[in-house]
């Protein structure tokens, strides 16, 4: 900790928040808000005179509220930087008549009630997100009576009570009578591995080992204390973990498989009774304790959405940030030049956090070590002469890579290539063909449809599959030698978001009996949420097909992941059955109505375009930007 | 031969018996020769192996190919291999197209020789159609700013900042609270070594 404060290569901004990030990999512009701490950081020598005279007493957050602090205080003794901070909300001093005592005694004149927030701008090439996690609040679990029964505490509170630097200087006692507990219970999986309304379904990873550690700490301090641990499973899977578990059992810690259904408090003694079903012996028993520690789980930071928006990140179902690839790019964020370290990605202990931090650094250094970096060649481009400045592309782009389209100013869209990841959603959504996706252009895809359907179209199922999930799922089906009918013909796009409505309609007009659009499940989308646009588009197409008297079932939409080879094979078999039910008359009718509909739309578009060109010539001023 | 004339080469891979065991590779290759702009089509035992790649390079030179279709495995497997191969022969790597006749054909139709052969022909035909419209692409370069932002001053942020700073990079470490340390600083001891957290 000390080292970060004095390293010549580190600019440390504490009590600061990142407020804005613009730019892209290699070239991020960052605005940092350095909040006013009302104490001059460079001059304060932490003499503590200010604290002595401060009349305000509030609960100390660092000590979990077990002790108090002043309005001007040191966050904790080893704080870096070793500088006082004045809590604006607690302080009376903003009216010097009311107080101002601290400023009077500060010999170095460090205290400035008028200090303002400062905005600092930095340019960086890479970003490491290490925003950590929050701890589960068990108040909502009525059965454990946390906050109702005073002798039920959390594992975080336990840490402060056992710590030599804590409010009791390491003399552990229970809150109600300041007596050392003779019988103490730990309850595992509080807020974790829960499928009820309270808590989270995932395993928090660190609580089993933390409890084992805590049991040994008590045993060390007070060998006579009886310790029981109530658990579902003990997960002691890391290096040295099993040893510690065995050590704790040898020290006499009792491990009971089963979680309490309820905790009752004796109103007189404040002792606690736990009713537990022991799942080894299948018996329900009462257990009495002086004190209970809830081994609370880890949750994503409650302010995760702030960082998510700043860096266009995505989150997995459990709320933690999603990595670029769960196995092969576990520390890379989907946004180029951004990396994860620590619990922001998933709950992990100190060692794993440190390991991941060094891994994130190594990944960042791959970029930092070169003077220039290559940018993906498969990006979209805008043909400005066709652009109507409608801004749909800007709206759908998951990476905010398209800027400049302004209908009022008449300025066309512009693609920032370094930000573009190549999903092609913009090209699919643009109604004026102004946006084109390099290497997956309209013509390159329609020619594939033509080639595959110009002979025996009735025997074929046209499939659009995204590169990362569905196409990979089809690969896995092959690798697993799963057998399915030969009717399927696949067109690969990078993302299902690239599948233009026109591709689907073109396939039907070419005589396709059935078309399948397939992509990643929503949480897996390689392009954050581009496949949400796929869904919207397919829903619109279903409406259109129905309106034109075409059975919407002939257009199928499936989310198939890279791990779902079996599902791919099953889907192919089912869709082939659907294909067999499509009649030639039906297809003929489809071709006819789609052709008519297309010609009508083309005529309308041509008319509209002519009008636009004429109005521009009639009114030359329209192209000049509006004065500011 | 005009400068813009499309000249497509098709390379059908047997992949040992992985492809040749379930469909007629020779027939697919012969069929490819009938497709527009295809000037050569050959069958290889293992196209990804060195001799297979040499064959592609040789034909690019001999036939002055400007589009290459490799009918073999999934592009997720070997697209990069063949892109590098055609680039070494002087072609832009984006002028390569892969026809997946293994994962999407021979392996999933093990017992339907005729059906798989027809499908493989179709896949090659579709890939040739696409190859004809492929264009050269270039990967652009942007400069790299040699400075880093670390958001969060807990144990992970501290470790990241120190590693980067020790490696000689300028680091901006931003912490929301008044001190670095994060959640770790509130712990008494840490497992499995039972040592102090700070």
PDB file of N, CA, C and O in Angstrom, chain A residues 217-246:
ATOM      1  N   UNK A 217      -8.492 -18.186  14.126  1.00  0.00           N
ATOM      2  CA  UNK A 217      -8.146 -16.969  14.860  1.00  0.00           C
ATOM      3  C   UNK A 217      -8.744 -17.014  16.266  1.00  0.00           C
ATOM      4  O   UNK A 217      -8.066 -16.705  17.253  1.00  0.00           O
ATOM      5  N   UNK A 218     -10.009 -17.431  16.375  1.00  0.00           N
ATOM      6  CA  UNK A 218     -10.646 -17.513  17.699  1.00  0.00           C
ATOM      7  C   UNK A 218      -9.934 -18.572  18.538  1.00  0.00           C
ATOM      8  O   UNK A 218      -9.609 -18.358  19.710  1.00  0.00           O
ATOM      9  N   UNK A 219      -9.690 -19.710  17.874  1.00  0.00           N
ATOM     10  CA  UNK A 219      -9.036 -20.807  18.585  1.00  0.00           C
ATOM     11  C   UNK A 219      -7.674 -20.388  19.141  1.00  0.00           C
ATOM     12  O   UNK A 219      -7.262 -20.778  20.224  1.00  0.00           O
ATOM     13  N   UNK A 220      -7.019 -19.558  18.361  1.00  0.00           N
ATOM     14  CA  UNK A 220      -5.714 -19.052  18.732  1.00  0.00           C
ATOM     15  C   UNK A 220      -5.818 -18.127  19.954  1.00  0.00           C
ATOM     16  O   UNK A 220      -5.059 -18.241  20.901  1.00  0.00           O
ATOM     17  N   UNK A 221      -6.809 -17.204  19.903  1.00  0.00           N
ATOM     18  CA  UNK A 221      -6.979 -16.223  20.980  1.00  0.00           C
ATOM     19  C   UNK A 221      -7.613 -16.863  22.218  1.00  0.00           C
ATOM     20  O   UNK A 221      -7.211 -16.594  23.334  1.00  0.00           O
ATOM     21  N   UNK A 222      -8.660 -17.671  21.987  1.00  0.00           N
ATOM     22  CA  UNK A 222      -9.444 -18.243  23.101  1.00  0.00           C
ATOM     23  C   UNK A 222      -9.647 -19.738  22.861  1.00  0.00           C
ATOM     24  O   UNK A 222     -10.684 -20.152  22.348  1.00  0.00           O
ATOM     25  N   UNK A 223      -8.672 -20.555  23.250  1.00  0.00           N
ATOM     26  CA  UNK A 223      -8.738 -21.991  22.928  1.00  0.00           C
ATOM     27  C   UNK A 223      -9.954 -22.698  23.527  1.00  0.00           C
ATOM     28  O   UNK A 223     -10.349 -23.755  23.043  1.00  0.00           O
ATOM     29  N   UNK A 224     -10.582 -22.119  24.573  1.00  0.00           N
ATOM     30  CA  UNK A 224     -11.704 -22.804  25.205  1.00  0.00           C
ATOM     31  C   UNK A 224     -13.039 -22.566  24.500  1.00  0.00           C
ATOM     32  O   UNK A 224     -14.040 -23.205  24.833  1.00  0.00           O
ATOM     33  N   UNK A 225     -13.069 -21.623  23.565  1.00  0.00           N
ATOM     34  CA  UNK A 225     -14.334 -21.323  22.886  1.00  0.00           C
ATOM     35  C   UNK A 225     -14.732 -22.481  21.964  1.00  0.00           C
ATOM     36  O   UNK A 225     -13.914 -22.969  21.192  1.00  0.00           O
ATOM     37  N   UNK A 226     -15.992 -22.903  22.094  1.00  0.00           N
ATOM     38  CA  UNK A 226     -16.503 -23.965  21.212  1.00  0.00           C
ATOM     39  C   UNK A 226     -16.974 -23.325  19.908  1.00  0.00           C
ATOM     40  O   UNK A 226     -17.766 -22.389  19.924  1.00  0.00           O
ATOM     41  N   UNK A 227     -16.485 -23.849  18.816  1.00  0.00           N
ATOM     42  CA  UNK A 227     -16.818 -23.251  17.508  1.00  0.00           C
ATOM     43  C   UNK A 227     -17.556 -24.271  16.648  1.00  0.00           C
ATOM     44  O   UNK A 227     -17.099 -25.412  16.501  1.00  0.00           O
ATOM     45  N   UNK A 228     -18.703 -23.855  16.071  1.00  0.00           N
ATOM     46  CA  UNK A 228     -19.433 -24.717  15.139  1.00  0.00           C
ATOM     47  C   UNK A 228     -19.623 -23.976  13.828  1.00  0.00           C
ATOM     48  O   UNK A 228     -19.859 -22.766  13.819  1.00  0.00           O
ATOM     49  N   UNK A 229     -19.515 -24.713  12.727  1.00  0.00           N
ATOM     50  CA  UNK A 229     -19.715 -24.103  11.405  1.00  0.00           C
ATOM     51  C   UNK A 229     -20.865 -24.836  10.714  1.00  0.00           C
ATOM     52  O   UNK A 229     -20.826 -26.064  10.585  1.00  0.00           O
ATOM     53  N   UNK A 230     -21.891 -24.098  10.317  1.00  0.00           N
ATOM     54  CA  UNK A 230     -23.025 -24.684   9.583  1.00  0.00           C
ATOM     55  C   UNK A 230     -22.844 -24.388   8.097  1.00  0.00           C
ATOM     56  O   UNK A 230     -22.660 -23.230   7.712  1.00  0.00           O
ATOM     57  N   UNK A 231     -22.882 -25.442   7.283  1.00  0.00           N
ATOM     58  CA  UNK A 231     -22.492 -25.260   5.881  1.00  0.00           C
ATOM     59  C   UNK A 231     -23.327 -26.121   4.928  1.00  0.00           C
ATOM     60  O   UNK A 231     -24.034 -27.040   5.371  1.00  0.00           O
ATOM     61  N   UNK A 232     -23.201 -25.828   3.628  1.00  0.00           N
ATOM     62  CA  UNK A 232     -23.806 -26.692   2.594  1.00  0.00           C
ATOM     63  C   UNK A 232     -22.726 -27.659   2.102  1.00  0.00           C
ATOM     64  O   UNK A 232     -22.874 -28.858   2.078  1.00  0.00           O
ATOM     65  N   UNK A 233     -21.607 -27.067   1.616  1.00  0.00           N
ATOM     66  CA  UNK A 233     -20.399 -27.816   1.276  1.00  0.00           C
ATOM     67  C   UNK A 233     -19.245 -26.952   1.747  1.00  0.00           C
ATOM     68  O   UNK A 233     -19.341 -25.738   1.728  1.00  0.00           O
ATOM     69  N   UNK A 234     -18.138 -27.567   2.148  1.00  0.00           N
ATOM     70  CA  UNK A 234     -16.942 -26.753   2.409  1.00  0.00           C
ATOM     71  C   UNK A 234     -16.090 -26.823   1.146  1.00  0.00           C
ATOM     72  O   UNK A 234     -15.708 -27.898   0.687  1.00  0.00           O
ATOM     73  N   UNK A 235     -15.846 -25.658   0.560  1.00  0.00           N
ATOM     74  CA  UNK A 235     -15.078 -25.629  -0.690  1.00  0.00           C
ATOM     75  C   UNK A 235     -13.660 -25.140  -0.376  1.00  0.00           C
ATOM     76  O   UNK A 235     -13.418 -23.948  -0.306  1.00  0.00           O
ATOM     77  N   UNK A 236     -12.774 -26.100  -0.191  1.00  0.00           N
ATOM     78  CA  UNK A 236     -11.388 -25.777   0.178  1.00  0.00           C
ATOM     79  C   UNK A 236     -10.482 -26.314  -0.919  1.00  0.00           C
ATOM     80  O   UNK A 236      -9.805 -27.309  -0.763  1.00  0.00           O
ATOM     81  N   UNK A 237     -10.501 -25.615  -2.076  1.00  0.00           N
ATOM     82  CA  UNK A 237      -9.929 -26.195  -3.298  1.00  0.00           C
ATOM     83  C   UNK A 237      -8.570 -25.628  -3.684  1.00  0.00           C
ATOM     84  O   UNK A 237      -7.951 -26.099  -4.606  1.00  0.00           O
ATOM     85  N   UNK A 238      -8.089 -24.575  -3.004  1.00  0.00           N
ATOM     86  CA  UNK A 238      -6.858 -23.910  -3.459  1.00  0.00           C
ATOM     87  C   UNK A 238      -5.622 -24.447  -2.759  1.00  0.00           C
ATOM     88  O   UNK A 238      -5.700 -25.296  -1.870  1.00  0.00           O
ATOM     89  N   UNK A 239      -4.492 -23.891  -3.173  1.00  0.00           N
ATOM     90  CA  UNK A 239      -3.225 -24.343  -2.600  1.00  0.00           C
ATOM     91  C   UNK A 239      -3.172 -24.018  -1.102  1.00  0.00           C
ATOM     92  O   UNK A 239      -3.372 -22.874  -0.720  1.00  0.00           O
ATOM     93  N   UNK A 240      -2.942 -25.034  -0.298  1.00  0.00           N
ATOM     94  CA  UNK A 240      -2.841 -24.830   1.145  1.00  0.00           C
ATOM     95  C   UNK A 240      -4.186 -24.765   1.845  1.00  0.00           C
ATOM     96  O   UNK A 240      -4.253 -24.641   3.069  1.00  0.00           O
ATOM     97  N   UNK A 241      -5.291 -24.821   1.088  1.00  0.00           N
ATOM     98  CA  UNK A 241      -6.610 -24.652   1.686  1.00  0.00           C
ATOM     99  C   UNK A 241      -7.012 -25.885   2.506  1.00  0.00           C
ATOM    100  O   UNK A 241      -7.517 -25.772   3.601  1.00  0.00           O
ATOM    101  N   UNK A 242      -6.816 -27.057   1.908  1.00  0.00           N
ATOM    102  CA  UNK A 242      -7.235 -28.285   2.583  1.00  0.00           C
ATOM    103  C   UNK A 242      -6.474 -28.430   3.910  1.00  0.00           C
ATOM    104  O   UNK A 242      -7.053 -28.809   4.917  1.00  0.00           O
ATOM    105  N   UNK A 243      -5.208 -28.066   3.896  1.00  0.00           N
ATOM    106  CA  UNK A 243      -4.397 -28.126   5.124  1.00  0.00           C
ATOM    107  C   UNK A 243      -5.016 -27.301   6.237  1.00  0.00           C
ATOM    108  O   UNK A 243      -5.089 -27.713   7.389  1.00  0.00           O
ATOM    109  N   UNK A 244      -5.447 -26.089   5.839  1.00  0.00           N
ATOM    110  CA  UNK A 244      -6.008 -25.168   6.816  1.00  0.00           C
ATOM    111  C   UNK A 244      -7.324 -25.726   7.365  1.00  0.00           C
ATOM    112  O   UNK A 244      -7.611 -25.608   8.559  1.00  0.00           O
ATOM    113  N   UNK A 245      -8.095 -26.350   6.481  1.00  0.00           N
ATOM    114  CA  UNK A 245      -9.377 -26.948   6.858  1.00  0.00           C
ATOM    115  C   UNK A 245      -9.139 -28.071   7.876  1.00  0.00           C
ATOM    116  O   UNK A 245      -9.780 -28.126   8.928  1.00  0.00           O
ATOM    117  N   UNK A 246      -8.175 -28.923   7.564  1.00  0.00           N
ATOM    118  CA  UNK A 246      -7.851 -30.044   8.452  1.00  0.00           C
ATOM    119  C   UNK A 246      -7.346 -29.509   9.797  1.00  0.00           C
ATOM    120  O   UNK A 246      -7.727 -29.997  10.863  1.00  0.00           O
TER     121      UNK A 246
END
